[in-house]
XYZ file of C-alpha atoms in Angstrom:
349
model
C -18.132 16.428 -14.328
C -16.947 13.060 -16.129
C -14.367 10.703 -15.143
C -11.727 12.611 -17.112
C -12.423 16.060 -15.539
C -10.785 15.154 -12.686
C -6.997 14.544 -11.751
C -7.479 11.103 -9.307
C -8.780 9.190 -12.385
C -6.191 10.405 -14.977
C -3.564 9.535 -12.107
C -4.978 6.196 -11.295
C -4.775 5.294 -15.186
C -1.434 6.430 -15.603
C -0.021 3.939 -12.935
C 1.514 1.561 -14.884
C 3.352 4.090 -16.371
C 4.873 5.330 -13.230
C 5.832 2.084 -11.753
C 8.002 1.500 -15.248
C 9.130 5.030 -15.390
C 10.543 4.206 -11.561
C 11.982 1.065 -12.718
C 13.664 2.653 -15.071
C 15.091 5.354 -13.189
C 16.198 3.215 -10.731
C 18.607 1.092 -12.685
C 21.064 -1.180 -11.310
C 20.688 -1.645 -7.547
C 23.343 -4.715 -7.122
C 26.359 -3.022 -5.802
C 23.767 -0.445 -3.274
C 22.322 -3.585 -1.877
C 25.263 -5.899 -1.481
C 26.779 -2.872 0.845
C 23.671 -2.553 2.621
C 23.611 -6.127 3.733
C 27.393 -6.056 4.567
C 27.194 -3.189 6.742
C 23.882 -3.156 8.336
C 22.012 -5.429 11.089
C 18.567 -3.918 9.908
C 16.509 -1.391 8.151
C 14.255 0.615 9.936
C 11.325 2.511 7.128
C 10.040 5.868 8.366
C 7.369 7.306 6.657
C 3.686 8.769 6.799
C -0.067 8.086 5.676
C 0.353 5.872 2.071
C 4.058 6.079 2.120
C 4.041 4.615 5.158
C 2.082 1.543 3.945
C 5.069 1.589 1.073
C 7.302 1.289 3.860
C 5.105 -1.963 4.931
C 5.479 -3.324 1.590
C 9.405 -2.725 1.496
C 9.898 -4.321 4.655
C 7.559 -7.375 4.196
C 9.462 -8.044 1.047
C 13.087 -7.741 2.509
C 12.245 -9.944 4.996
C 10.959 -12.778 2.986
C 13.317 -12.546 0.184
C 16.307 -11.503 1.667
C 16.390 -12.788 5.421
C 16.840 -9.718 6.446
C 15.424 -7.617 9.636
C 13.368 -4.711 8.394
C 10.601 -3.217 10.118
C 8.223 0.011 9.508
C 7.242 3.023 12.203
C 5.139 6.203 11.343
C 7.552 9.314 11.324
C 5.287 10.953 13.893
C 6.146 7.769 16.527
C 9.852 7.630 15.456
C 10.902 9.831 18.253
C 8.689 8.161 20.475
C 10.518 4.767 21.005
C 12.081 3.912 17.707
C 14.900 6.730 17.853
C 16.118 5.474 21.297
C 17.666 2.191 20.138
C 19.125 3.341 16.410
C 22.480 3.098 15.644
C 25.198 2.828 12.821
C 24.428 -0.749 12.388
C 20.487 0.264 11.158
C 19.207 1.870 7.791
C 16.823 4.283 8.364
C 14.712 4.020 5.294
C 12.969 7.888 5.103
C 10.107 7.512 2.512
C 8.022 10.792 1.199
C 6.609 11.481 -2.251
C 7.272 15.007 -1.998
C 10.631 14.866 -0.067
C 8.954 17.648 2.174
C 6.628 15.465 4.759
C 7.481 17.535 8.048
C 7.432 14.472 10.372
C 9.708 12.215 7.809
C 12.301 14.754 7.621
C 12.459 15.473 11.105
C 12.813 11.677 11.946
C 15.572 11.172 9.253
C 17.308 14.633 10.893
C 17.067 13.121 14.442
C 18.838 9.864 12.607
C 21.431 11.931 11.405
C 22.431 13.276 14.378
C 23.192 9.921 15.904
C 24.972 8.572 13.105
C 22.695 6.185 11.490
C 22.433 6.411 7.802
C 19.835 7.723 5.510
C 18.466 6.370 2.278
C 15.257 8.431 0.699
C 12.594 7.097 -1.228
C 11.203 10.115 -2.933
C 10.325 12.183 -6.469
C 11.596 15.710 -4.917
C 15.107 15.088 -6.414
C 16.344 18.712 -4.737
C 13.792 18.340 -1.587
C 15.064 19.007 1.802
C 14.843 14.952 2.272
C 17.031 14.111 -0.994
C 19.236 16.506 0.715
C 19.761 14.920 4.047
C 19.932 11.526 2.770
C 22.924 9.374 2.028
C 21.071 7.332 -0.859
C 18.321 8.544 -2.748
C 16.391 6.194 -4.974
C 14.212 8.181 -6.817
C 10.288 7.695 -7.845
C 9.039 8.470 -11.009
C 5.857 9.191 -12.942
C 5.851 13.044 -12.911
C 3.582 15.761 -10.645
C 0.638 14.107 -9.105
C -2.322 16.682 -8.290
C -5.152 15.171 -6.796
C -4.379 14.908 -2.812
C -5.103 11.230 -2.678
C -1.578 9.473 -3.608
C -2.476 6.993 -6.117
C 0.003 6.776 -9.237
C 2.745 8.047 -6.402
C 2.335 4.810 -4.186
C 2.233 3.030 -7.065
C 5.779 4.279 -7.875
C 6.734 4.119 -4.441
C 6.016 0.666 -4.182
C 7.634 -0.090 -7.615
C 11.073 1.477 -5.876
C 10.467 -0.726 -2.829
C 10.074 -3.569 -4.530
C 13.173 -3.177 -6.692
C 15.109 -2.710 -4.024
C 13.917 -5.409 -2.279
C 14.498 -7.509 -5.329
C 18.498 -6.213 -5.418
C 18.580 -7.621 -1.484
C 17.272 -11.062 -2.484
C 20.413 -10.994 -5.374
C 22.838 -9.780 -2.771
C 21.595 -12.577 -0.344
C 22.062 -15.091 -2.967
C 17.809 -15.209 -2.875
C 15.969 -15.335 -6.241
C 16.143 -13.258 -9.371
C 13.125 -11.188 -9.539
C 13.730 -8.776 -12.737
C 11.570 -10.640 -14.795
C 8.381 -10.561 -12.223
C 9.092 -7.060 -11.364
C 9.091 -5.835 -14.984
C 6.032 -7.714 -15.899
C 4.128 -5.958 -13.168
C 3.366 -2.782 -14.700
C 0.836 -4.492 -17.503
C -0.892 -6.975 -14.698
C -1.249 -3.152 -13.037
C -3.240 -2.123 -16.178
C -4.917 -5.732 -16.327
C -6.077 -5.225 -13.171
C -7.655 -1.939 -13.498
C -9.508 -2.942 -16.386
C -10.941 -5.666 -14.265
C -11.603 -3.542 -11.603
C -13.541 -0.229 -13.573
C -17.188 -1.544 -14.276
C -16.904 -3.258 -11.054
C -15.471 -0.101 -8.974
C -18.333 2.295 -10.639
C -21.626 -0.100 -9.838
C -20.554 -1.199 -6.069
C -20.361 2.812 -5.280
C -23.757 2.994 -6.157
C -24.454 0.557 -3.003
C -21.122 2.240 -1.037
C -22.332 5.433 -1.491
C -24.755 4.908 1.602
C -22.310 3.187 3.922
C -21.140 4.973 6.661
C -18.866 2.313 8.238
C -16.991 -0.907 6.421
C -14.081 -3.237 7.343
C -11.330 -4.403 5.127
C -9.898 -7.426 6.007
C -6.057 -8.886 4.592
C -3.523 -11.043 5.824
C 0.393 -9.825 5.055
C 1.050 -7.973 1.871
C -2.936 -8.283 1.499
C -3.265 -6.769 5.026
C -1.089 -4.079 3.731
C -3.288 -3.597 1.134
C -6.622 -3.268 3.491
C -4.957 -0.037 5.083
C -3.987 1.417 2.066
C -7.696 0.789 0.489
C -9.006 1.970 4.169
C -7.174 5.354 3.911
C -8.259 6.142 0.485
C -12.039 5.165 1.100
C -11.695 7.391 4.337
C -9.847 10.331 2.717
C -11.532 10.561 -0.358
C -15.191 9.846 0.190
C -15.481 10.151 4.138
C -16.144 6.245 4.631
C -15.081 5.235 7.948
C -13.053 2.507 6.782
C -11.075 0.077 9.646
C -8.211 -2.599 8.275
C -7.455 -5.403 10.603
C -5.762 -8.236 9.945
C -8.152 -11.460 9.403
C -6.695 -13.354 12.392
C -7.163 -10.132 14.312
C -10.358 -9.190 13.045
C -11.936 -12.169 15.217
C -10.158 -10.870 18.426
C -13.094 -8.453 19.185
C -13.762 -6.590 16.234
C -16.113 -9.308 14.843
C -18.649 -8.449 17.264
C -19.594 -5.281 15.482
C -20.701 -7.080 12.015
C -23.925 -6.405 10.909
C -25.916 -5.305 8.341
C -25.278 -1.679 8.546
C -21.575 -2.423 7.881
C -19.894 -4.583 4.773
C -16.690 -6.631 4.974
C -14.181 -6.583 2.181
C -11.909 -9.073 2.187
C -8.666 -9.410 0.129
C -7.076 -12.807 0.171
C -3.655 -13.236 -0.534
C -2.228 -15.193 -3.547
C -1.474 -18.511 -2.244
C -2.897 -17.967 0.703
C -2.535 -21.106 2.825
C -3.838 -21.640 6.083
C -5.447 -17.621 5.982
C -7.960 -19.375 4.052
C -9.703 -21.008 6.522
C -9.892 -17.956 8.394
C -11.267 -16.067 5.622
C -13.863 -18.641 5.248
C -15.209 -18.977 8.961
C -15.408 -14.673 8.904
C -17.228 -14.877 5.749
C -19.647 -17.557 6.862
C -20.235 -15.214 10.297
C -20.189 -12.020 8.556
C -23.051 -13.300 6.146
C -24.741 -15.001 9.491
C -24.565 -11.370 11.032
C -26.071 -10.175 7.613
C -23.183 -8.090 6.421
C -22.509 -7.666 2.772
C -19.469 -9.380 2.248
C -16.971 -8.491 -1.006
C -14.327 -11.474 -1.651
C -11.614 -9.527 -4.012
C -9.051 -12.900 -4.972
C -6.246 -13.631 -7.580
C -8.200 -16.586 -8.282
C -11.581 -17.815 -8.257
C -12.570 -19.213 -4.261
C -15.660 -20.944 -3.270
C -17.171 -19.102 -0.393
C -20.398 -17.516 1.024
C -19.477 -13.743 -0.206
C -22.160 -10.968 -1.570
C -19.503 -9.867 -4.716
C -16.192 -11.050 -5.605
C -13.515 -9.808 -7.842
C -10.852 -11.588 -8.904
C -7.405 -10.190 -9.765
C -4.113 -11.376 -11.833
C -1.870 -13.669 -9.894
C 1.009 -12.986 -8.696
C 3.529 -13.223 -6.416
C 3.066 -12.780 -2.797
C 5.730 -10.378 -1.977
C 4.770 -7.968 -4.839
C 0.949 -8.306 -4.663
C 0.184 -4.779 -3.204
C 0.252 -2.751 -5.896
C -2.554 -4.602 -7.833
C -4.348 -5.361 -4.856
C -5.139 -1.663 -3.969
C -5.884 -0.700 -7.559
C -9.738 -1.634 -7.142
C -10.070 0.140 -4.108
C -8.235 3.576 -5.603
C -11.189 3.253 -8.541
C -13.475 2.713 -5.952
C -12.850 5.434 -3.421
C -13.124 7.508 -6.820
C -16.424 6.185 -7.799
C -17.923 6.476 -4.205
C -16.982 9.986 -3.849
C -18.707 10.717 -7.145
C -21.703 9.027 -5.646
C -21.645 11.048 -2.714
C -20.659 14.319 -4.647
C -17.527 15.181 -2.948
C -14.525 16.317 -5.166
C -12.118 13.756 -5.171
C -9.009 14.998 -5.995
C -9.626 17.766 -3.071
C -10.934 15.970 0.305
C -11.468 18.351 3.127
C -9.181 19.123 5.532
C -6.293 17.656 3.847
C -3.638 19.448 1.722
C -0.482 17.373 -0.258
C 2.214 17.949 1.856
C 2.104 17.688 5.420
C 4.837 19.811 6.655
């Protein structure tokens, strides 16, 4: 079957699309966010698998542009030790694509009952989690059928990012419109970077059994959301660290048998040098090592790639984009169906 007989390359392609469709559903978020930041001491995002990684991006965002405490928990772990200290002064942030995730609505129901108010990121406008939320910002780019989330965290992070982008206003932070709005096309840039590049490294991938994906913050981010997808969709046991916690142990296991990816931030600072001294070891160990940069670095790498620039808090979405093409090649490769990976269905309820 070709690249358009399935539903995970269609979806990938269309985006772009989805993260201006959300933009454009979401309209004016001024007045929302200006409330939020009067009335609450923190937002708390609650979500699971990619959404949860959304919820990363949302809160690494509203704490650099905004000043303002936000943190992310797994719905599953919510009850476990986040539930016990939530009050009226938090936001519980309840992400889902569907609006159905079992775990997600449970958490946001258990928030409910102690007061603490609910906003829902989702594209089920009449879904049980619309329902039991105060806010709802809603995610657009239609019905997604492949399993894999790919144009749906693109959305979600487009809705996440806008929001976070209203905070910064209401903080009296930066105006972000223009950056926001001229992501969608970099998205689309960077996939048509990323395609010839995505289908020949499969043909190597296609034998790995184990990798590592390295980041550091919204790049980190990006290394578990390029992890999950290379682990759901073609059965690569893929492990994200960050690259200052790579070297606390993990590092011991490079070898030849296993490639690094790295993904350095834009801008990336000091990171750098720690990117460089794992790439140098990595390559001593004789592990393949794939540099994937928004601009051109001089290190001791196998590959590289190198993506648009842009800014730091926003550089998720087209960070993961060559890792959703290749999780789609690789399964190809390995002749696995990958808008259907076993075991997993849509919605977990």
């Amino acid at each position: 079957m070709g690249s358009e007989g399935y539903a995970i390359y269609r979806e990938i392609w269309e985006g772009p699309a989805a993260y201006r469709e959300t933009l454009e559903a979401l309209g004016n978020l001024d007045d929302l966010a200006a409330n939020i930041l009067k009335r609450y001491r923190a937002i708390i995002a609650c979500s699971c698998g990619s959404s949860h990684h959304a919820g990363l991006a949302l809160c690494y965002a509203a704490s650099r542009l905004a000043g303002l405490t936000a943190y992310a928990v797994q719905a599953s772990e919510y009850p476990a030790y986040a539930h016990h200290h939530v009050g009226s002064e938090h936001l519980l942030v309840a992400i889902s694509q569907s609006g159905e995730t079992g775990d997600t609505i449970r958490a946001a129901r258990m928030a409910r009952e102690k007061g603490v108010r609910v906003l829902a990121i989702t594209g089920g406008a009449g879904s049980s989690l619309a329902g039991l939320a105060d806010h709802v910002l809603p995610v657009g780019g239609g019905a997604e059928r492949a399993v894999p989330a790919t144009k749906s965290f693109v959305a979600q992070l487009a809705a996440c990012y806008a929001f976070a982008s209203a905070l910064s206003r209401a903080a009296g932070g930066q105006d972000l419109v223009q950056e926001l709005q001229a992501q969608p096309e970099m998205l689309q840039e960077t996939l048509s970077r990323s395609e010839s590049f995505a289908r020949e490294y499969a043909e190597s991938l296609a034998a790995v059994r184990s990798l590592f994906i390295l980041g550091y913050g919204p790049s980190f981010i990006a290394a578990l959301e390029a992890s999950l997808k290379l682990k759901e969709t073609c059965g690569i046991h893929a492990e994200a660290y960050s690259i200052w916690e790579f070297r606390h142990g993990p590092i011991s296991l490079l070898d030849g048998e296993r490639p690094c990816i790295m993904i350095v931030p834009p801008r990336p600072g000091d990171s750098l040098e720690a990117f460089e001294k794992v790439s140098a070891t990595a390559r001593g160990a004789g592990a393949r090592v794939l540099l994937v940069s928004h601009s051109p670095l001089r290190m001791d790498v196998s590959e590289t790639l190198t993506i648009p620039e842009t800014r730091g808090e926003f550089a998720t979405t087209l960070e993961v984009a060559p890792f959703q093409l290749l999780a789609y090649y690789t399964a190809l490769r390995r002749g696995l169906d990958p808008d259907r990976p076993r075991l997993l269905t849509k919605v977990v309820r």
